[in-house]
XYZ file of C-alpha atoms in Angstrom:
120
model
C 147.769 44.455 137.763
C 149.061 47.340 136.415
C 147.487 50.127 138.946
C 145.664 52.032 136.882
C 142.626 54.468 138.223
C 139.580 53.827 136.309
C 138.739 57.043 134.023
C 137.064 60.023 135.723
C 133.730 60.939 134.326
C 134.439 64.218 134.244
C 137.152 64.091 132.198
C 138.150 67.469 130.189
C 136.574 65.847 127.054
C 133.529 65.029 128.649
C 133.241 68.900 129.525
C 134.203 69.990 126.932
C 131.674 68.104 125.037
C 128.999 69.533 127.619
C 129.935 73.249 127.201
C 129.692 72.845 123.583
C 126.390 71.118 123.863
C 124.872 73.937 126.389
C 125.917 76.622 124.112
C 124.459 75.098 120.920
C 121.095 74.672 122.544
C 121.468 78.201 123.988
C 122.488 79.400 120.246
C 119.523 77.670 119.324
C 116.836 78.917 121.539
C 118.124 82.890 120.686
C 118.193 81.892 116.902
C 114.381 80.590 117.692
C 113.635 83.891 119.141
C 115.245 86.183 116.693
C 113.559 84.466 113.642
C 110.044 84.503 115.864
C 110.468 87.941 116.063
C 111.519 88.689 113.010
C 108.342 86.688 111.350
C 106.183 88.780 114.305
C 104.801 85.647 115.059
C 105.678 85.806 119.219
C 102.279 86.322 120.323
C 99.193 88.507 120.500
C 100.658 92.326 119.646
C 98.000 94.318 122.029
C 94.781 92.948 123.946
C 92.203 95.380 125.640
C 92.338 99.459 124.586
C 95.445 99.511 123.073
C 96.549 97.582 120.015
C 98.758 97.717 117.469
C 96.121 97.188 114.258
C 98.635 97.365 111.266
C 102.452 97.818 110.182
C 104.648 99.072 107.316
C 107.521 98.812 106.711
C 109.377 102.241 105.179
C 113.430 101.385 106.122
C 115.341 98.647 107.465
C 114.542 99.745 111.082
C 111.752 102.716 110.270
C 108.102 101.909 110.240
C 104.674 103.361 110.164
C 102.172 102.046 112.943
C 98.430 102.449 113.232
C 97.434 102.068 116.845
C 94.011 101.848 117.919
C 93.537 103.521 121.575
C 90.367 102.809 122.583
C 87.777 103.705 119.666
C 90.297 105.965 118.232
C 93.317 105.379 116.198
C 96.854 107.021 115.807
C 99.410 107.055 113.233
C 102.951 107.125 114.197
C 106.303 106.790 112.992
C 108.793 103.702 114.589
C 112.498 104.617 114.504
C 115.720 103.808 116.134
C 115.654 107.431 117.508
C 112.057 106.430 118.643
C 108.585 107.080 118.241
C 106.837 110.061 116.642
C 102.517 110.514 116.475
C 102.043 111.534 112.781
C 98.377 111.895 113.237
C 95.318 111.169 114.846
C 92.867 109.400 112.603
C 89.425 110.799 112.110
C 87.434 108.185 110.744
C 88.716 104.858 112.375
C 90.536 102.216 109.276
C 88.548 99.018 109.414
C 90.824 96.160 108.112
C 89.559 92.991 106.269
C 89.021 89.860 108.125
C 89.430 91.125 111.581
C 93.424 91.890 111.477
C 94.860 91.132 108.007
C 96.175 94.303 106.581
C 94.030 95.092 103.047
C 95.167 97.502 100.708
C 92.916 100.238 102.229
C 95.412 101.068 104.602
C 98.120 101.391 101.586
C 96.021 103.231 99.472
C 95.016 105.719 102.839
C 98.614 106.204 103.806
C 99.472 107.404 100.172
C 96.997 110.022 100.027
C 97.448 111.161 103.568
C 100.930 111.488 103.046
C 100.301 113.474 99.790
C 98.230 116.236 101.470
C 99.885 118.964 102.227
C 100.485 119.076 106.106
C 99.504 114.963 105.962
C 96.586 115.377 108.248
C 93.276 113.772 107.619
């Protein structure tokens, strides 16, 4: 008998193998989230009187938005310095199949943004 302690199970391998293992799964869920919200798919966008209806995309972090607010609608303008109403809509955009942006909205936006002053 040579005296020898039997091995420790928590050895500094055997945490270092855990550590790595909880950041890689904690890498992993942020990656999940990024690319979810990157691909907008993280859930419903607005429920009740205020909804986001459509998006595009002018700049790597600028956008255009078309909120609806109650029965009306607003257009404003999404930056990193933070959001600006363009203008209130009129005649309420209806978009084909219930959500999925048509080229109505497109073709709108162009000539609004052509008029001089870009009201409706």
């Amino acid at each position: 008998m040579t005296g020898m302690a039997p091995a420790s199970p928590l050895s500094v391998g055997s945490l270092a193998q855990l550590t790595l293992s909880l950041i890689a799964i904690v890498a992993l869920i942020l990656a999940i989230s990024w690319a979810l919200k990157r691909l907008k798919l993280a859930g419903p966008r607005g429920s009740g009187q205020i909804a986001v209806v459509d998006e595009l995309s002018i700049g790597p972090r600028d956008r255009i938005a078309l909120i609806r607010v109650g029965e009306s609608q607003v257009l404003v303008g999404i930056s990193a310095s933070g959001l600006v109403p363009l203008t209130p809509l009129a005649v309420p955009i209806v978009l084909k199949d219930g959500g999925t942006p048509g080229p109505a909205f497109a073709e709108r936006l162009r000539e609004m943004m052509k008029r001089p002053g870009g009201s409706a």
